[in-house]
Amino acid sequence: MIDFYSFPLDDLLASEVEFSRRITWPAIKIRRSGDYKRFKQYLKDAQNQDEKLQKKISLLQSSMFRGLKQADMFKQYFTALEEADRLWKRRKDDVDAVCELKRILPQVIEVFPIYKEYYFLHDIIMSLSNIFDSFQTLAASCQDEFLRRLCESSISDNLNDIDKILRGDTNLQYLHCPALERLISLYESEHDYEQAIELCDLGLRRGDRCDFAGGFQAKKERIFKKSKTSS
């Protein structure tokens, strides 16, 4: 499970600066290598992405999450998900549960893109941390052939992992927002097809994944046909 309460980017940046300052021959070759340049670029990109993410968090409009710190916001996000799960089971027999779902689910949906961005960024930073550790080991023991090859392999593997994450060629791309699917199904069951279609469009705009057969586009088309039949 992801630890949303420890984000090592600042420590990693500080360590990399100190490492660059103190590194000496023969480890100086590391600084000139393509892998080290890629590492520094990814580190800089991660820092920029983290700054953008913090701005998005601070600008969040939802009354449920406004003004909360990052850790508190994610804690409340998961609490809201658990509450939504509980209410979802009662929706058919409890009108109040349906009303409460209509209040909670939109706020969870609003936070989901930030959760997803954080998930991606967290995995990138974990890979960067592994690369930095390998560079440090390589600089300290470059005479050990076996250890050198092991570190170089680790650096290459982690750089490839970052490339996959950035391309979306990973299981992370299948992250979906159950709250969005549930709200669509809820409005569809109430024959509020216009709201359901608008939410399908939201899922398409954000590029979210879903468990609907054929995705949001196919779900939207099915709801649209229902709306025409019922009118």
Coordinates of C-alpha atoms in Angstrom, one line a residue:
M1 CA 0.0 0.0 0.0
I2 CA 1.2 3.5 -0.8
D3 CA 2.4 5.6 2.1
F4 CA 0.7 8.9 1.5
Y5 CA 2.3 10.5 4.5
S6 CA 6.0 10.3 3.6
F7 CA 7.1 11.9 0.4
P8 CA 10.9 11.8 0.1
L9 CA 11.3 14.4 -2.8
D10 CA 12.9 17.2 -0.6
D11 CA 15.3 14.8 1.0
L12 CA 16.2 13.3 -2.4
L13 CA 16.9 16.7 -3.9
A14 CA 19.1 17.8 -1.0
S15 CA 21.0 14.5 -1.1
E16 CA 21.6 14.8 -4.9
V17 CA 22.9 18.4 -4.5
E18 CA 25.4 17.2 -1.8
F19 CA 26.3 14.2 -3.8
S20 CA 27.1 16.3 -6.9
R21 CA 29.2 18.7 -4.8
R22 CA 31.4 16.0 -3.2
I23 CA 31.7 13.4 -6.0
T24 CA 35.4 12.9 -7.1
W25 CA 37.4 10.8 -9.6
P26 CA 36.9 8.0 -10.6
A27 CA 33.2 8.4 -9.8
I28 CA 33.3 11.7 -11.9
K29 CA 32.4 9.5 -14.8
I30 CA 28.9 9.1 -13.3
R31 CA 28.2 12.8 -13.7
R32 CA 29.0 12.6 -17.4
S33 CA 27.0 9.5 -18.1
G34 CA 23.7 9.6 -20.0
D35 CA 22.0 7.8 -17.1
Y36 CA 23.0 10.5 -14.6
K37 CA 21.7 13.2 -16.9
R38 CA 18.4 11.4 -17.3
F39 CA 18.2 11.0 -13.5
K40 CA 18.8 14.7 -12.9
Q41 CA 16.2 15.6 -15.5
Y42 CA 13.6 13.3 -14.1
L43 CA 14.3 14.6 -10.6
K44 CA 13.8 18.2 -11.8
D45 CA 10.6 17.2 -13.6
A46 CA 9.3 15.4 -10.4
Q47 CA 10.0 18.6 -8.4
N48 CA 8.0 20.7 -10.9
Q49 CA 5.2 18.2 -10.9
D50 CA 5.1 18.1 -7.1
E51 CA 4.9 21.9 -7.0
K52 CA 1.9 21.9 -9.5
L53 CA 0.2 19.2 -7.4
Q54 CA 0.5 21.2 -4.2
K55 CA -1.1 24.2 -6.0
K56 CA -4.0 22.0 -7.2
I57 CA -4.4 20.7 -3.6
S58 CA -4.5 24.3 -2.2
L59 CA -7.0 25.4 -4.9
L60 CA -9.4 22.5 -4.3
Q61 CA -12.9 23.8 -4.2
S62 CA -14.7 21.0 -2.4
S63 CA -16.2 22.0 1.0
M64 CA -15.2 18.6 2.3
F65 CA -11.5 19.0 1.4
R66 CA -10.9 22.8 1.3
G67 CA -8.0 24.0 3.4
L68 CA -6.7 20.6 4.4
K69 CA -3.1 19.6 4.3
Q70 CA -2.0 16.9 1.8
A71 CA -1.9 14.1 4.4
D72 CA -5.2 15.1 6.0
M73 CA -6.9 15.4 2.6
F74 CA -5.9 11.9 1.6
K75 CA -7.0 10.5 5.0
Q76 CA -10.4 12.2 4.6
Y77 CA -10.6 11.0 1.0
F78 CA -10.3 7.4 2.1
T79 CA -12.7 8.0 4.9
A80 CA -15.2 9.3 2.4
L81 CA -14.7 6.3 0.2
E82 CA -15.5 4.0 3.1
E83 CA -18.6 6.0 3.9
A84 CA -19.7 5.8 0.3
D85 CA -19.3 2.0 0.3
R86 CA -21.5 1.7 3.4
L87 CA -24.1 4.0 1.9
W88 CA -24.1 2.2 -1.4
K89 CA -25.2 -1.0 0.2
R90 CA -28.2 0.7 1.7
R91 CA -29.2 2.8 -1.3
K92 CA -32.2 0.6 -2.4
D93 CA -33.9 0.7 1.0
D94 CA -32.9 4.0 2.4
V95 CA -33.8 7.4 0.7
D96 CA -31.5 9.2 3.1
A97 CA -28.6 7.0 2.0
V98 CA -29.2 8.1 -1.6
C99 CA -29.2 11.8 -0.7
E100 CA -26.0 11.4 1.3
L101 CA -24.4 9.5 -1.6
K102 CA -25.3 12.5 -3.9
R103 CA -23.5 14.7 -1.5
I104 CA -20.3 12.6 -0.9
L105 CA -19.7 11.1 -4.3
P106 CA -19.2 14.4 -6.2
Q107 CA -16.5 15.5 -3.7
V108 CA -14.7 12.2 -3.9
I109 CA -14.8 12.4 -7.7
E110 CA -13.3 15.9 -7.5
V111 CA -10.3 14.7 -5.5
F112 CA -9.7 11.6 -7.6
P113 CA -7.5 13.2 -10.3
I114 CA -5.2 14.5 -7.5
Y115 CA -5.0 11.1 -5.9
K116 CA -4.1 9.6 -9.3
E117 CA -1.4 12.2 -10.0
Y118 CA 0.0 11.6 -6.5
Y119 CA 0.1 7.8 -7.2
F120 CA 2.1 8.3 -10.4
L121 CA 4.4 10.8 -8.8
H122 CA 5.0 8.6 -5.8
D123 CA 6.1 5.7 -8.0
I124 CA 8.4 7.9 -10.0
I125 CA 10.1 9.3 -6.9
M126 CA 10.5 5.8 -5.5
S127 CA 12.4 4.8 -8.7
L128 CA 14.5 8.0 -8.5
S129 CA 15.4 7.2 -4.9
N130 CA 16.5 3.7 -6.0
I131 CA 18.6 5.2 -8.8
F132 CA 20.3 7.7 -6.4
D133 CA 21.1 4.9 -4.0
S134 CA 22.7 2.9 -6.8
F135 CA 24.7 5.9 -7.9
Q136 CA 26.0 6.4 -4.4
T137 CA 27.0 2.7 -4.1
L138 CA 28.6 2.8 -7.6
A139 CA 30.7 5.9 -6.6
A140 CA 31.8 4.3 -3.4
S141 CA 32.8 0.9 -4.8
C142 CA 33.5 1.3 -8.5
Q143 CA 36.5 -1.1 -8.3
D144 CA 34.2 -4.0 -7.5
E145 CA 33.2 -5.4 -10.9
F146 CA 30.2 -7.4 -9.6
L147 CA 28.8 -4.6 -7.6
R148 CA 29.3 -2.1 -10.4
R149 CA 27.3 -4.3 -12.8
L150 CA 24.6 -4.8 -10.2
C151 CA 24.3 -1.0 -9.7
E152 CA 24.3 -0.3 -13.4
S153 CA 21.5 -2.9 -13.9
S154 CA 19.5 -1.4 -11.1
I155 CA 19.9 2.1 -12.6
S156 CA 18.9 1.0 -16.0
D157 CA 15.8 -1.0 -14.7
N158 CA 14.6 1.9 -12.6
L159 CA 15.0 4.4 -15.5
N160 CA 13.0 2.0 -17.7
D161 CA 10.3 1.9 -15.0
I162 CA 10.0 5.7 -15.0
D163 CA 9.7 5.6 -18.8
K164 CA 6.9 3.1 -18.5
I165 CA 5.0 5.2 -15.9
L166 CA 5.3 8.3 -18.0
R167 CA 4.0 6.4 -21.1
G168 CA 1.2 4.9 -19.1
D169 CA 2.5 1.5 -20.0
T170 CA 1.8 0.1 -16.5
N171 CA -1.0 -1.2 -14.3
L172 CA -1.4 2.4 -13.0
Q173 CA -3.2 3.4 -16.1
Y174 CA -6.0 1.1 -15.1
L175 CA -6.8 3.1 -12.0
H176 CA -10.5 3.9 -12.1
C177 CA -12.8 6.1 -10.0
P178 CA -15.6 3.9 -8.5
A179 CA -17.3 7.0 -7.2
L180 CA -17.9 8.3 -10.7
E181 CA -19.2 4.9 -11.9
R182 CA -21.6 4.8 -8.9
L183 CA -22.9 8.3 -9.4
I184 CA -23.6 7.5 -13.1
S185 CA -25.4 4.3 -12.2
L186 CA -27.4 6.2 -9.5
Y187 CA -28.6 8.9 -11.8
E188 CA -29.4 6.3 -14.5
S189 CA -31.5 4.3 -12.0
E190 CA -33.5 7.5 -11.3
H191 CA -33.9 8.1 -15.0
D192 CA -31.9 11.4 -14.7
Y193 CA -30.2 10.6 -18.0
E194 CA -28.9 14.1 -18.6
Q195 CA -26.8 14.1 -15.4
A196 CA -25.6 10.6 -16.1
I197 CA -24.4 11.6 -19.6
E198 CA -22.7 14.6 -18.2
L199 CA -20.7 12.4 -15.8
C200 CA -19.8 10.0 -18.6
D201 CA -18.4 13.1 -20.5
L202 CA -16.4 14.0 -17.4
G203 CA -14.9 10.6 -17.2
L204 CA -14.0 10.8 -20.9
R205 CA -12.4 14.3 -20.5
R206 CA -10.3 13.2 -17.6
G207 CA -9.2 10.0 -19.3
D208 CA -10.4 7.9 -16.3
R209 CA -10.7 4.1 -16.6
C210 CA -13.9 2.4 -15.7
D211 CA -15.5 -1.1 -15.4
F212 CA -18.4 -0.3 -17.7
A213 CA -18.5 -2.6 -20.7
G214 CA -17.0 -0.6 -23.5
G215 CA -15.9 2.2 -21.2
F216 CA -17.5 5.6 -20.7
Q217 CA -18.2 6.2 -24.3
A218 CA -20.3 3.0 -24.7
K219 CA -22.0 3.7 -21.4
K220 CA -22.9 7.1 -22.6
E221 CA -24.4 5.8 -25.8
R222 CA -26.5 3.2 -23.9
I223 CA -27.9 5.9 -21.6
F224 CA -28.6 8.2 -24.6
K225 CA -30.6 5.4 -26.2
K226 CA -32.6 4.9 -23.0
S227 CA -33.3 8.6 -22.8
K228 CA -34.7 8.6 -26.4
T229 CA -36.8 5.6 -25.7
S230 CA -38.3 7.0 -22.5
S231 CA -39.1 10.5 -24.0

